[in-house]
Tab-separated table of N, CA and C in Angstrom:
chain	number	residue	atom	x	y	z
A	1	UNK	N	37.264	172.874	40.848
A	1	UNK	CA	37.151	172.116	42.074
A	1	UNK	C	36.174	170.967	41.835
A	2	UNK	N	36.662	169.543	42.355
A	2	UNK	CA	35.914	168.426	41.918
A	2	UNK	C	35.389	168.273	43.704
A	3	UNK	N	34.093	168.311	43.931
A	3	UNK	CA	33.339	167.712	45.210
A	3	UNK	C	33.109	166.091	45.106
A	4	UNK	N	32.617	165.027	45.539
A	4	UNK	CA	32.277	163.894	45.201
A	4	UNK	C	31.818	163.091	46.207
A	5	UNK	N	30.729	162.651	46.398
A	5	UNK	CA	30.573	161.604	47.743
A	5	UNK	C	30.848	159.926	47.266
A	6	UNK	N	30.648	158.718	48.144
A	6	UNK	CA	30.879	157.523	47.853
A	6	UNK	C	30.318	156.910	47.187
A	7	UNK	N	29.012	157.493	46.611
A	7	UNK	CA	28.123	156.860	45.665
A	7	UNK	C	29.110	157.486	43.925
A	8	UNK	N	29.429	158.445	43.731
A	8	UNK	CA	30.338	159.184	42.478
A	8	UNK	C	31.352	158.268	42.700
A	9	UNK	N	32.261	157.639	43.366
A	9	UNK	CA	33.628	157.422	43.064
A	9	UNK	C	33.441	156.360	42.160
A	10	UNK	N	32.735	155.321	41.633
A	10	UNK	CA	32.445	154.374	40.405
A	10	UNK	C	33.223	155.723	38.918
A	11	UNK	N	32.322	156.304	39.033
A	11	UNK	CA	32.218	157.726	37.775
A	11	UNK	C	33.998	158.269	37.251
A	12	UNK	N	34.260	158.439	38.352
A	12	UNK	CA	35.103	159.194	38.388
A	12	UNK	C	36.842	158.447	38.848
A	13	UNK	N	36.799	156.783	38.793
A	13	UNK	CA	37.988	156.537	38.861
A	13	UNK	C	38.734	156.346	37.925
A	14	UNK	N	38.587	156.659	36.703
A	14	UNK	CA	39.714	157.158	35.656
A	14	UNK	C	40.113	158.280	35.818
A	15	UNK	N	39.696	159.820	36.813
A	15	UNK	CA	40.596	160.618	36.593
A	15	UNK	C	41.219	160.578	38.098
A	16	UNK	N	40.834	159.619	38.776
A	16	UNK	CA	41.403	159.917	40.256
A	16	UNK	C	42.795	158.770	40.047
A	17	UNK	N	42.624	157.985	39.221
A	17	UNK	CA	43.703	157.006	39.250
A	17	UNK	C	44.959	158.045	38.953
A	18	UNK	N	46.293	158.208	39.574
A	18	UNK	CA	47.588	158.854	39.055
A	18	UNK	C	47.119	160.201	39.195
A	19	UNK	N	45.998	160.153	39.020
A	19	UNK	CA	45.443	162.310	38.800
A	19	UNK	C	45.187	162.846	40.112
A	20	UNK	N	45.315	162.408	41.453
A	20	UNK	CA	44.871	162.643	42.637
A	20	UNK	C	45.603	164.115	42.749
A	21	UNK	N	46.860	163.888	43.046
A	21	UNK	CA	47.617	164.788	43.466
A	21	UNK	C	48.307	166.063	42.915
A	22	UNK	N	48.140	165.552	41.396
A	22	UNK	CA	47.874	167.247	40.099
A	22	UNK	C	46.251	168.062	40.414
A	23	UNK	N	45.611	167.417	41.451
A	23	UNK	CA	44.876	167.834	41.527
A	23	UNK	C	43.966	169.247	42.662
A	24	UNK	N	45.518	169.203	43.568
A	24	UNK	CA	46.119	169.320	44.279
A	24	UNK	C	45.157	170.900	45.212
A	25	UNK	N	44.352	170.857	46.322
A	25	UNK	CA	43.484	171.622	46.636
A	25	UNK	C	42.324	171.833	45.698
A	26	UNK	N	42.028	171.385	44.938
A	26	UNK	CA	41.023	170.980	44.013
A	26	UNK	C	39.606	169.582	43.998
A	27	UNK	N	40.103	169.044	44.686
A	27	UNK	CA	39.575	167.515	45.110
A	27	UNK	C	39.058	167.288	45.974
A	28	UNK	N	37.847	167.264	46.567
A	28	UNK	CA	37.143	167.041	48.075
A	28	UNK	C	36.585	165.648	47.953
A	29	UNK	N	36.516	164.856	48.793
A	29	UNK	CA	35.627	163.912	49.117
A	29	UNK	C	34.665	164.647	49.855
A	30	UNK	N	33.317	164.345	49.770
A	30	UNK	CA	32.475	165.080	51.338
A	30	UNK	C	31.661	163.368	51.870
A	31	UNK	N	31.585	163.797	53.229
A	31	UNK	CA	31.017	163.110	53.818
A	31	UNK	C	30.559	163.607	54.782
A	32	UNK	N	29.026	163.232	55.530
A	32	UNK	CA	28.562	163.577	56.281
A	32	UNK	C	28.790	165.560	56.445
A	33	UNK	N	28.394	166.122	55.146
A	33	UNK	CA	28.419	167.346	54.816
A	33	UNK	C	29.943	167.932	55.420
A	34	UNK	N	31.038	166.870	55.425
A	34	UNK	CA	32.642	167.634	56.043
A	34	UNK	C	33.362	167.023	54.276
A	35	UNK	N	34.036	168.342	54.443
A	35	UNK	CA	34.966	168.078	52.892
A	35	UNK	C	36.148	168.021	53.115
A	36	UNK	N	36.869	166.428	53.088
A	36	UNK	CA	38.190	166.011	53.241
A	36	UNK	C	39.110	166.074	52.065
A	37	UNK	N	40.281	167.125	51.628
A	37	UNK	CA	41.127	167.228	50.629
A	37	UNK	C	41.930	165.464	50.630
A	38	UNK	N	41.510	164.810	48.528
A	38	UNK	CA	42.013	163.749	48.575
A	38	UNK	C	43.374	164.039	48.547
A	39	UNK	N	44.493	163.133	49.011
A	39	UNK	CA	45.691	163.293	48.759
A	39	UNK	C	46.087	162.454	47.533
A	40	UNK	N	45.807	161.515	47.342
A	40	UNK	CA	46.081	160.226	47.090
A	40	UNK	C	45.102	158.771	46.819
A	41	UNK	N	45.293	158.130	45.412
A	41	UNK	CA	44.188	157.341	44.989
A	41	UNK	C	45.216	156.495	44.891
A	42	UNK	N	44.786	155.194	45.388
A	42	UNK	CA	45.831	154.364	44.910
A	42	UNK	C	45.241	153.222	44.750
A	43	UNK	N	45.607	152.251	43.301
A	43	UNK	CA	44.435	151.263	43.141
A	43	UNK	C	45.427	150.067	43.536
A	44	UNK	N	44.797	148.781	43.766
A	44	UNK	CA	45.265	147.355	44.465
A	44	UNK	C	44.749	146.721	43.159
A	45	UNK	N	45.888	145.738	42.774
A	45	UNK	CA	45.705	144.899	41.972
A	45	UNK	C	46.071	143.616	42.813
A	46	UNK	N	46.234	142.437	41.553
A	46	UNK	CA	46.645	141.300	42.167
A	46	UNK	C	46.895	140.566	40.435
A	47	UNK	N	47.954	140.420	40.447
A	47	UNK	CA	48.327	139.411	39.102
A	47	UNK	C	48.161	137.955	39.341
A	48	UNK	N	47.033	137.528	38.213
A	48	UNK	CA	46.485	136.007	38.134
A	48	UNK	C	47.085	135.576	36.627
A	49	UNK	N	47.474	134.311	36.739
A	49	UNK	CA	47.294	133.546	35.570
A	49	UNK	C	46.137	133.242	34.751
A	50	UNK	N	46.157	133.511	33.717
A	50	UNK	CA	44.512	133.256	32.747
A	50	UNK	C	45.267	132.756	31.639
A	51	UNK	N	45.150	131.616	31.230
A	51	UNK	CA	45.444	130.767	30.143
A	51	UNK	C	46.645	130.479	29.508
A	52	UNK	N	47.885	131.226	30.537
A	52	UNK	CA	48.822	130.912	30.204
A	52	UNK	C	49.567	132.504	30.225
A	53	UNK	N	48.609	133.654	29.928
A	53	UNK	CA	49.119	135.020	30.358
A	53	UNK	C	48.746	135.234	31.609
A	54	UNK	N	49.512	136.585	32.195
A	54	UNK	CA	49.465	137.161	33.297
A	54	UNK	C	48.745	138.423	33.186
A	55	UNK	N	48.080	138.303	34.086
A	55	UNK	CA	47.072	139.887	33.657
A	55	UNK	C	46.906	140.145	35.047
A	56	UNK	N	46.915	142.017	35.512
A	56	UNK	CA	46.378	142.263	36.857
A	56	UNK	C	44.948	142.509	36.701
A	57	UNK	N	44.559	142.177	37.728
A	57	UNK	CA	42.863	142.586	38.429
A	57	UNK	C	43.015	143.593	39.523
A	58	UNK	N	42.088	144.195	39.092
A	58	UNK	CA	42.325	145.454	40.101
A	58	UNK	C	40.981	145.108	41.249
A	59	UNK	N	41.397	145.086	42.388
A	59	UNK	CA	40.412	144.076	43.530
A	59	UNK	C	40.331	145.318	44.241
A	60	UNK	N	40.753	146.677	44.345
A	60	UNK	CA	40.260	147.384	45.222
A	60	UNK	C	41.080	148.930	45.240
A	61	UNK	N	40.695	149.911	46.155
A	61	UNK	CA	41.375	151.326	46.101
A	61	UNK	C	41.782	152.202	47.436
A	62	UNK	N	42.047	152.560	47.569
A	62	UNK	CA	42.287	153.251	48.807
A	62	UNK	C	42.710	154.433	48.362
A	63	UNK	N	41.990	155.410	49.425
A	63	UNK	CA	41.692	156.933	49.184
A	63	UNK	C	42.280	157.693	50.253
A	64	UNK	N	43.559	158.078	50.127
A	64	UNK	CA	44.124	158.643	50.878
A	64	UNK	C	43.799	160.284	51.216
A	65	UNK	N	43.177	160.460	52.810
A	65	UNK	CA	42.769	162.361	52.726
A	65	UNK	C	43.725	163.026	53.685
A	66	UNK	N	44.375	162.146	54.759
A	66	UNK	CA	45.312	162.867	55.698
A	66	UNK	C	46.682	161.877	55.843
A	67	UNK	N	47.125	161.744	56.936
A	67	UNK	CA	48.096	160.515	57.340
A	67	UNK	C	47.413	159.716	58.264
A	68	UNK	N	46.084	159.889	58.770
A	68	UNK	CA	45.684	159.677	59.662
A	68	UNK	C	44.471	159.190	59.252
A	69	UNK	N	43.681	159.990	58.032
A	69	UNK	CA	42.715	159.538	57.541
A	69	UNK	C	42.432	158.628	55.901
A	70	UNK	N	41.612	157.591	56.006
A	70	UNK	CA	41.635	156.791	54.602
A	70	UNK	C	40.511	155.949	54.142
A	71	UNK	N	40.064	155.805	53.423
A	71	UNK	CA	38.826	155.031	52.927
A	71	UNK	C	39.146	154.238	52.239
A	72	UNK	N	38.995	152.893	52.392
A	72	UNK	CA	39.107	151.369	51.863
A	72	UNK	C	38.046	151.357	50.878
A	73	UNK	N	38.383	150.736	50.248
A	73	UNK	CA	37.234	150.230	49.087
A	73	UNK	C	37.588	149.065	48.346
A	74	UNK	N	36.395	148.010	48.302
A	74	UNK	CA	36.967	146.660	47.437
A	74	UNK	C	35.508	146.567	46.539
A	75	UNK	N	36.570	145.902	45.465
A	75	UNK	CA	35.498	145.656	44.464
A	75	UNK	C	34.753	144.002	44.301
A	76	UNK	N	33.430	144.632	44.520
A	76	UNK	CA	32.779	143.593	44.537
A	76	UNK	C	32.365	143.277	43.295
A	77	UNK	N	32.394	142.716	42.459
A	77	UNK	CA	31.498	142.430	41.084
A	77	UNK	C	31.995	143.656	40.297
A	78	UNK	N	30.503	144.777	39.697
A	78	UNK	CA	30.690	145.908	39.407
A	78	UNK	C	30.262	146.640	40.734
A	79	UNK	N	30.173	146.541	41.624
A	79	UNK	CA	30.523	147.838	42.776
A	79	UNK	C	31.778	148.400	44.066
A	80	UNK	N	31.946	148.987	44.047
A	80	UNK	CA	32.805	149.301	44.927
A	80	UNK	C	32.340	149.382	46.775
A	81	UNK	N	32.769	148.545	47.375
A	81	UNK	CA	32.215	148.245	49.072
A	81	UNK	C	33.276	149.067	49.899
A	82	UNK	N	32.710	149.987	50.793
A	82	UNK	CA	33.760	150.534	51.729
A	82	UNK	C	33.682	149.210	52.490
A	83	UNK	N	35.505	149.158	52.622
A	83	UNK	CA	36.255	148.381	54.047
A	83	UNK	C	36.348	148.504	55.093
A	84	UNK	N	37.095	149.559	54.834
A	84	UNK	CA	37.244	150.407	55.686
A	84	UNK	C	37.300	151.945	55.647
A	85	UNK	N	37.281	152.993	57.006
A	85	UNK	CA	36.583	154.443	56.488
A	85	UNK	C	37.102	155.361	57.767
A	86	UNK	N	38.305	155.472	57.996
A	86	UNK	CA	38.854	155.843	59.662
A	86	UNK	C	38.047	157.429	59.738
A	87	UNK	N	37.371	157.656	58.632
A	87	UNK	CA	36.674	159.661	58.471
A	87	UNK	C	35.357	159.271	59.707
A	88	UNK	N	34.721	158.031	59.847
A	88	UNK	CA	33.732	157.411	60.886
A	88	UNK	C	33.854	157.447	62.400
A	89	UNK	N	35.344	157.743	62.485
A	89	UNK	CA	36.370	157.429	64.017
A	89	UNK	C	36.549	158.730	63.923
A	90	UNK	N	37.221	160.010	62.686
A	90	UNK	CA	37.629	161.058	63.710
A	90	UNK	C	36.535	162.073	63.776
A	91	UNK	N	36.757	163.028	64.473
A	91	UNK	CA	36.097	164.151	65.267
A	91	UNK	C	36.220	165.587	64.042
């Protein structure tokens, strides 16, 4: 069982990338001491031109825990900024 709060997810997004869901009741986010099962990691790119190749940048992630619940994240520099965080709204 992997636990993790928002300060760990830097650490740990090589095994959450594609690995979310083999991971399957194994995976907690916690917040505010409540442990939300991840469903789903899914990273945001954006393909730029650089010198004549095409390369993606990966600008951000979203952390899927319910249908209802999700945590935004964009990358700033080297850190990751919550966007958005709907776990703040529910009960």
């Amino acid at each position: 069982m992997i636990i993790f709060d928002i300060n760990s997810i830097n650490h740990l997004i090589p095994i959450l990338i594609g690995n979310a869901a083999s991971f399957r009741n194994e995976l907690f986010f916690n917040q505010d001491s409540k442990l939300y099962e991840v469903l789903q990691f899914i990273e945001h790119t954006v393909t730029i031109e650089e010198n004549g190749s095409f390369i993606n940048e990966v600008t951000g992630y979203s952390m899927r825990l319910s249908e209802f619940q999700e945590v935004r994240l964009k990358v700033n520099g080297t850190e990751l900024v919550v966007i958005s965080n709907t776990l703040s709204h529910s009960s």
